[in-house]
Coordinates of C-alpha atoms in Angstrom, one line a residue:
M1249 CA 14.6 6.5 3.2
V1250 CA 12.0 4.0 4.8
N1251 CA 9.1 3.4 2.3
I1252 CA 5.9 5.3 4.1
T1253 CA 3.9 5.3 1.0
H1254 CA 1.4 2.8 2.9
K1255 CA 0.7 5.2 5.9
Y1256 CA -2.0 7.9 6.0
S1257 CA -1.7 11.3 7.1
T1258 CA -2.5 12.2 10.8
L1259 CA -2.0 15.4 13.0
R1260 CA 1.6 14.9 14.5
K1261 CA 3.2 17.0 17.2
A1262 CA 6.5 17.0 18.8
I1263 CA 8.4 19.3 21.3
A1264 CA 12.0 19.2 22.0
E1265 CA 14.5 20.9 24.4
A1266 CA 18.0 22.2 24.3
V1267 CA 19.8 23.9 27.3
V1268 CA 22.2 26.6 26.9
S1269 CA 24.4 27.1 30.0
V1270 CA 26.3 30.4 30.6
S1271 CA 28.9 31.0 32.9
S1272 CA 27.7 34.4 34.5
Q1273 CA 24.9 36.5 35.3
D1274 CA 26.5 39.3 33.2
T1275 CA 25.8 37.3 30.2
I1276 CA 22.2 36.6 31.1
D1277 CA 21.9 40.3 31.7
A1278 CA 23.4 41.3 28.3
I1279 CA 20.9 39.0 26.6
V1280 CA 17.9 40.2 28.7
N1281 CA 18.9 44.1 28.1
H1282 CA 19.8 43.4 24.6
K1283 CA 23.6 44.4 25.0
V1284 CA 25.0 41.5 23.2
P1285 CA 27.0 42.9 20.2
K1286 CA 25.6 40.6 17.3
G1287 CA 22.2 41.6 18.0
N1288 CA 19.0 40.4 19.7
V1289 CA 19.8 36.7 20.8
F1290 CA 16.3 35.6 21.3
E1291 CA 14.8 36.8 17.9
M1292 CA 18.0 35.8 15.7
S1293 CA 18.1 32.5 17.4
K1294 CA 14.1 31.8 16.9
T1295 CA 14.7 32.6 13.2
A1296 CA 17.4 30.2 12.9
G1297 CA 15.3 27.6 14.3
L1298 CA 12.5 28.5 12.1
F1299 CA 14.8 27.9 9.1
A1300 CA 16.0 24.9 10.9
A1301 CA 12.7 23.1 11.2
K1302 CA 11.7 23.4 7.5
K1303 CA 15.1 22.2 6.2
T1304 CA 15.8 19.2 8.4
S1305 CA 15.5 16.6 5.4
D1306 CA 18.1 18.7 3.9
V1307 CA 20.8 17.9 6.2
I1308 CA 19.4 14.4 8.0
P1309 CA 19.5 11.8 5.3
D1310 CA 16.6 9.6 6.4
C1311 CA 14.4 12.3 7.1
H1312 CA 11.5 12.7 4.5
P1313 CA 10.5 16.2 3.2
L1314 CA 7.2 17.0 4.9
P1315 CA 5.0 20.3 5.4
I1316 CA 5.7 22.4 8.6
E1317 CA 2.4 23.7 9.5
Y1318 CA 3.2 25.0 13.1
T1319 CA 6.4 26.0 15.0
S1320 CA 6.5 27.5 18.3
I1321 CA 10.0 28.4 19.8
Q1322 CA 10.4 29.5 23.5
F1323 CA 12.8 30.5 25.8
E1324 CA 13.0 30.0 29.7
I1325 CA 15.8 31.4 32.0
R1326 CA 16.5 29.3 35.0
N1327 CA 19.7 30.7 36.8
L1328 CA 22.4 30.5 34.3
D1329 CA 20.6 27.9 32.0
I1330 CA 18.5 28.9 29.2
H1331 CA 15.7 26.1 28.3
V1332 CA 15.1 26.4 24.4
T1333 CA 11.8 24.3 23.6
S1334 CA 10.7 23.9 19.8
E1335 CA 7.2 22.7 19.1
I1336 CA 6.2 21.5 15.7
H1337 CA 3.2 20.1 14.2
T1338 CA 2.2 18.7 10.8
I1339 CA -0.4 16.6 9.1
Y1340 CA 1.7 14.0 7.1
K1341 CA 2.4 10.3 7.2
T1342 CA 5.4 10.4 9.6
G1343 CA 6.4 12.1 12.7
V1344 CA 8.2 15.5 13.3
E1345 CA 10.5 14.5 16.5
V1346 CA 13.7 15.2 14.3
E1347 CA 12.4 18.3 13.0
A1348 CA 11.8 19.5 16.6
M1349 CA 15.1 18.5 17.8
H1350 CA 16.9 20.0 14.9
S1351 CA 15.2 23.0 15.3
A1352 CA 16.2 23.2 19.2
S1353 CA 19.7 22.2 18.3
V1354 CA 20.3 25.1 15.8
V1355 CA 18.6 27.6 18.2
A1356 CA 21.1 26.8 20.7
L1357 CA 24.0 26.8 18.3
T1358 CA 23.0 30.3 17.2
M1359 CA 23.1 31.4 20.7
Y1360 CA 26.3 29.9 21.3
D1361 CA 27.7 31.8 18.0
M1362 CA 26.1 34.9 19.0
L1363 CA 27.3 34.7 22.9
K1364 CA 30.9 33.5 22.5
P1365 CA 32.5 37.0 22.1
I1366 CA 31.1 37.6 25.8
D1367 CA 31.3 34.4 27.1
K1368 CA 34.2 31.8 26.7
N1369 CA 32.5 28.9 28.7
I1370 CA 29.3 28.5 27.1
E1371 CA 27.9 24.6 27.1
I1372 CA 24.9 23.4 25.2
K1373 CA 23.6 20.3 26.7
N1374 CA 20.6 18.0 27.0
I1375 CA 19.2 18.3 23.7
K1376 CA 16.2 15.8 23.9
L1377 CA 12.7 15.0 22.9
L1378 CA 10.0 15.8 25.6
E1379 CA 6.9 14.9 23.8
K1380 CA 5.5 13.3 20.5
K1381 CA 1.8 12.8 19.6
G1382 CA 0.0 11.4 16.6
G1383 CA 0.7 8.1 14.4
K1384 CA -0.5 4.6 15.1
S1385 CA 1.7 4.3 18.1
D1386 CA -0.5 6.8 19.8
R1387 CA -3.4 4.5 19.2
K1388 CA -3.9 1.7 22.0
D1389 CA -6.7 -0.1 20.1
S1390 CA -5.8 -3.7 20.1
G1391 CA -7.6 -6.9 18.8
E1392 CA -6.9 -9.0 21.8
G1393 CA -9.9 -10.8 22.8
I1394 CA -11.7 -10.3 19.5
D1395 CA -12.3 -13.2 17.2
A1396 CA -12.6 -13.1 13.2
S1397 CA -14.0 -15.0 10.3
V1398 CA -12.5 -14.3 7.0
I1399 CA -14.8 -15.0 4.1
V1400 CA -13.5 -15.1 0.5
C1401 CA -16.1 -14.6 -2.2
S1402 CA -14.8 -16.0 -5.6
D1403 CA -16.2 -18.2 -8.2
S1404 CA -12.8 -18.7 -9.6
I1405 CA -11.1 -19.4 -6.4
F1406 CA -14.1 -21.8 -5.2
A1407 CA -13.7 -23.6 -8.2
G1408 CA -10.0 -24.2 -7.8
K1409 CA -8.9 -22.1 -10.9
K1410 CA -7.1 -19.5 -8.8
E1411 CA -5.2 -19.2 -5.5
D1412 CA -6.5 -17.2 -2.8
K1413 CA -4.0 -14.2 -1.7
A1414 CA -6.3 -11.5 -0.6
G1415 CA -8.0 -13.5 2.3
K1416 CA -4.6 -14.7 3.5
A1417 CA -3.4 -11.1 3.5
I1418 CA -6.4 -10.1 5.6
V1419 CA -5.5 -12.8 8.0
A1420 CA -2.0 -12.0 8.0
A1421 CA -3.0 -8.4 9.0
L1422 CA -5.6 -9.3 11.5
E1423 CA -3.2 -11.6 13.4
K1424 CA -0.6 -8.4 13.5
H1425 CA -3.2 -6.6 15.3
H1426 CA -3.8 -9.7 17.7
V1427 CA -7.0 -10.8 16.3
A1428 CA -7.9 -14.5 16.6
I1429 CA -8.9 -16.2 13.4
N1430 CA -11.6 -18.7 14.2
D1431 CA -12.5 -19.5 10.5
Y1432 CA -11.6 -18.9 6.9
V1433 CA -13.4 -20.3 4.1
V1434 CA -13.8 -19.6 0.6
I1435 CA -17.4 -19.5 -1.2
P1436 CA -18.8 -18.5 -4.5
D1437 CA -20.4 -15.4 -5.5
E1438 CA -23.8 -16.2 -4.5
I1439 CA -26.1 -14.0 -2.4
K1440 CA -27.6 -16.8 -0.6
E1441 CA -24.4 -18.7 0.4
I1442 CA -22.8 -15.1 1.5
Q1443 CA -25.9 -14.3 3.7
E1444 CA -26.1 -17.7 5.3
K1445 CA -22.4 -17.6 6.2
I1446 CA -22.7 -14.1 7.7
K1447 CA -25.7 -15.4 9.8
S1448 CA -24.0 -18.4 11.0
D1449 CA -21.1 -16.3 12.1
V1450 CA -23.1 -13.7 14.1
E1451 CA -25.1 -16.9 15.7
Q1452 CA -22.0 -18.1 16.7
G1453 CA -21.0 -14.8 18.6
T1454 CA -18.4 -14.0 16.0
R1455 CA -16.8 -10.3 16.9
L1456 CA -15.6 -9.5 13.1
I1457 CA -16.3 -10.6 9.7
M1458 CA -14.0 -9.8 6.9
I1459 CA -15.0 -10.3 3.6
T1460 CA -13.2 -10.0 0.3
G1461 CA -14.1 -10.1 -3.2
G1462 CA -17.5 -9.2 -5.1
T1463 CA -17.3 -5.5 -4.3
G1464 CA -16.8 -4.6 -8.0
L1465 CA -19.1 -3.9 -10.8
S1466 CA -19.0 -7.2 -12.8
K1467 CA -22.4 -9.0 -13.1
R1468 CA -21.1 -11.5 -10.5
D1469 CA -20.0 -9.1 -8.1
V1470 CA -22.9 -9.2 -5.5
T1471 CA -21.4 -9.0 -2.1
P1472 CA -22.9 -5.5 -1.3
E1473 CA -26.4 -6.7 -2.3
A1474 CA -25.9 -9.7 0.0
V1475 CA -24.3 -7.9 3.0
R1476 CA -26.6 -4.5 3.2
P1477 CA -29.8 -5.8 3.9
L1478 CA -28.3 -7.5 6.7
L1479 CA -26.8 -4.9 8.4
E1480 CA -28.4 -3.2 11.3
R1481 CA -26.5 0.3 11.2
E1482 CA -24.2 1.0 8.3
I1483 CA -20.8 2.7 9.0
P1484 CA -20.4 4.9 5.9
G1485 CA -17.1 6.5 7.3
V1486 CA -15.3 3.0 6.9
A1487 CA -16.0 2.5 3.3
E1488 CA -15.4 6.1 2.7
A1489 CA -11.9 5.9 4.5
I1490 CA -11.0 2.8 2.2
R1491 CA -11.9 4.3 -1.0
S1492 CA -10.1 7.8 0.1
Y1493 CA -6.9 5.7 1.0
G1494 CA -7.1 3.8 -2.3
Q1495 CA -7.7 6.7 -4.5
L1496 CA -4.5 8.1 -3.7
R1497 CA -2.8 4.8 -4.9
T1498 CA -5.0 4.0 -7.9
P1499 CA -7.6 6.0 -10.0
Y1500 CA -10.0 3.0 -9.7
S1501 CA -10.5 2.7 -5.9
M1502 CA -13.6 4.9 -6.7
L1503 CA -14.9 1.9 -8.4
S1504 CA -14.9 -0.1 -5.2
R1505 CA -18.0 -0.7 -3.5
S1506 CA -16.8 -1.7 -0.3
L1507 CA -18.9 -1.3 2.9
A1508 CA -19.2 -1.7 6.5
G1509 CA -21.8 -2.0 9.4
M1510 CA -22.9 -3.8 12.6
I1511 CA -25.2 -6.6 13.1
G1512 CA -25.9 -6.6 16.8
D1513 CA -22.4 -6.3 18.3
T1514 CA -20.6 -7.9 15.2
L1515 CA -18.8 -5.7 13.1
V1516 CA -19.0 -6.8 9.1
I1517 CA -16.6 -5.3 6.6
A1518 CA -16.4 -6.1 2.9
L1519 CA -13.2 -5.3 1.0
P1520 CA -12.1 -5.7 -2.5
G1521 CA -11.1 -9.1 -3.9
S1522 CA -7.8 -7.9 -5.2
T1523 CA -4.4 -8.7 -3.2
K1524 CA -3.4 -5.1 -3.3
G1525 CA -6.7 -3.9 -2.8
A1526 CA -7.3 -6.0 0.4
E1527 CA -3.9 -5.1 1.8
E1528 CA -4.3 -1.3 1.5
S1529 CA -8.0 -1.5 2.7
M1530 CA -6.3 -3.2 6.0
D1531 CA -3.7 -0.4 6.2
A1532 CA -6.5 2.2 5.8
I1533 CA -8.6 1.2 8.4
F1534 CA -6.6 -0.7 11.1
P1535 CA -5.9 -0.5 14.1
G1536 CA -8.6 2.4 14.4
I1537 CA -11.5 0.2 13.6
L1538 CA -11.1 -1.7 16.6
H1539 CA -12.1 1.4 18.5
I1540 CA -15.6 0.3 17.6
Y1541 CA -15.6 -2.4 20.3
K1542 CA -14.7 -0.2 23.1
I1543 CA -17.7 2.0 22.0
V1544 CA -20.0 -1.0 22.0
A1545 CA -18.8 -1.9 25.2
G1546 CA -20.1 1.7 26.5
A1547 CA -16.7 3.7 26.3
Q1548 CA -16.8 7.1 25.1
H1549 CA -15.1 8.5 21.9

């Protein structure tokens, strides 16, 4: 199956449809008046559809097992066509489109099985996805028009004893979200140098400052002490999201002192210095964090 461990859970919804066509009004009348020998067609097929939604991963190889938290199966008769819709909700890392289509399909198959003794010309058609919501594909936030400075705070990397990987991972993630990189620099773990670099970037009008390193608890980890006094408005939820996402992947994420906030219209974010920590932090907050620029420009949430 596709690896979804890097994703985070969001509300996902999907609605799928299947159409069951019968050959005569007599069949429709039998369904409506509960005269079908095998029983109540709508109730029986709805039950089958509920089971199908929950069992999708058992029969579709690449589907991930996931919690089905809401299912609604509806029927609408239009002449000799019965339109079946299955709506499914979950809060998870991946969508429920296949679950909705599988559910609608099994409802239609169950109806076929129940109706075939009285109608030999039933047809199942137009099984399709009507709507899906949730996940990153729904978020239209883009980094186009935003420039960024990436600052690597590390004594060892500045001295040439280690190679920077975290900063380069941040650059790659920003470029994926169409953010322009106008500076990339390595500096030592010194409060004064960190603050001077941030102030310089803000004065130049840089819209996004990404800092990696110095957010731990060693004696040389001073990035939060350098950044926090400069912030005009701290954004606690960003750091909370980073640590919450990381804690699901390592028990040490709670020890990170990542932080974020605004200096004027410039967003400043300080991330861990490990490559994995930087990558996971970017996964945790992008592209949603880019919505800040719409808010700054006067848009509503």
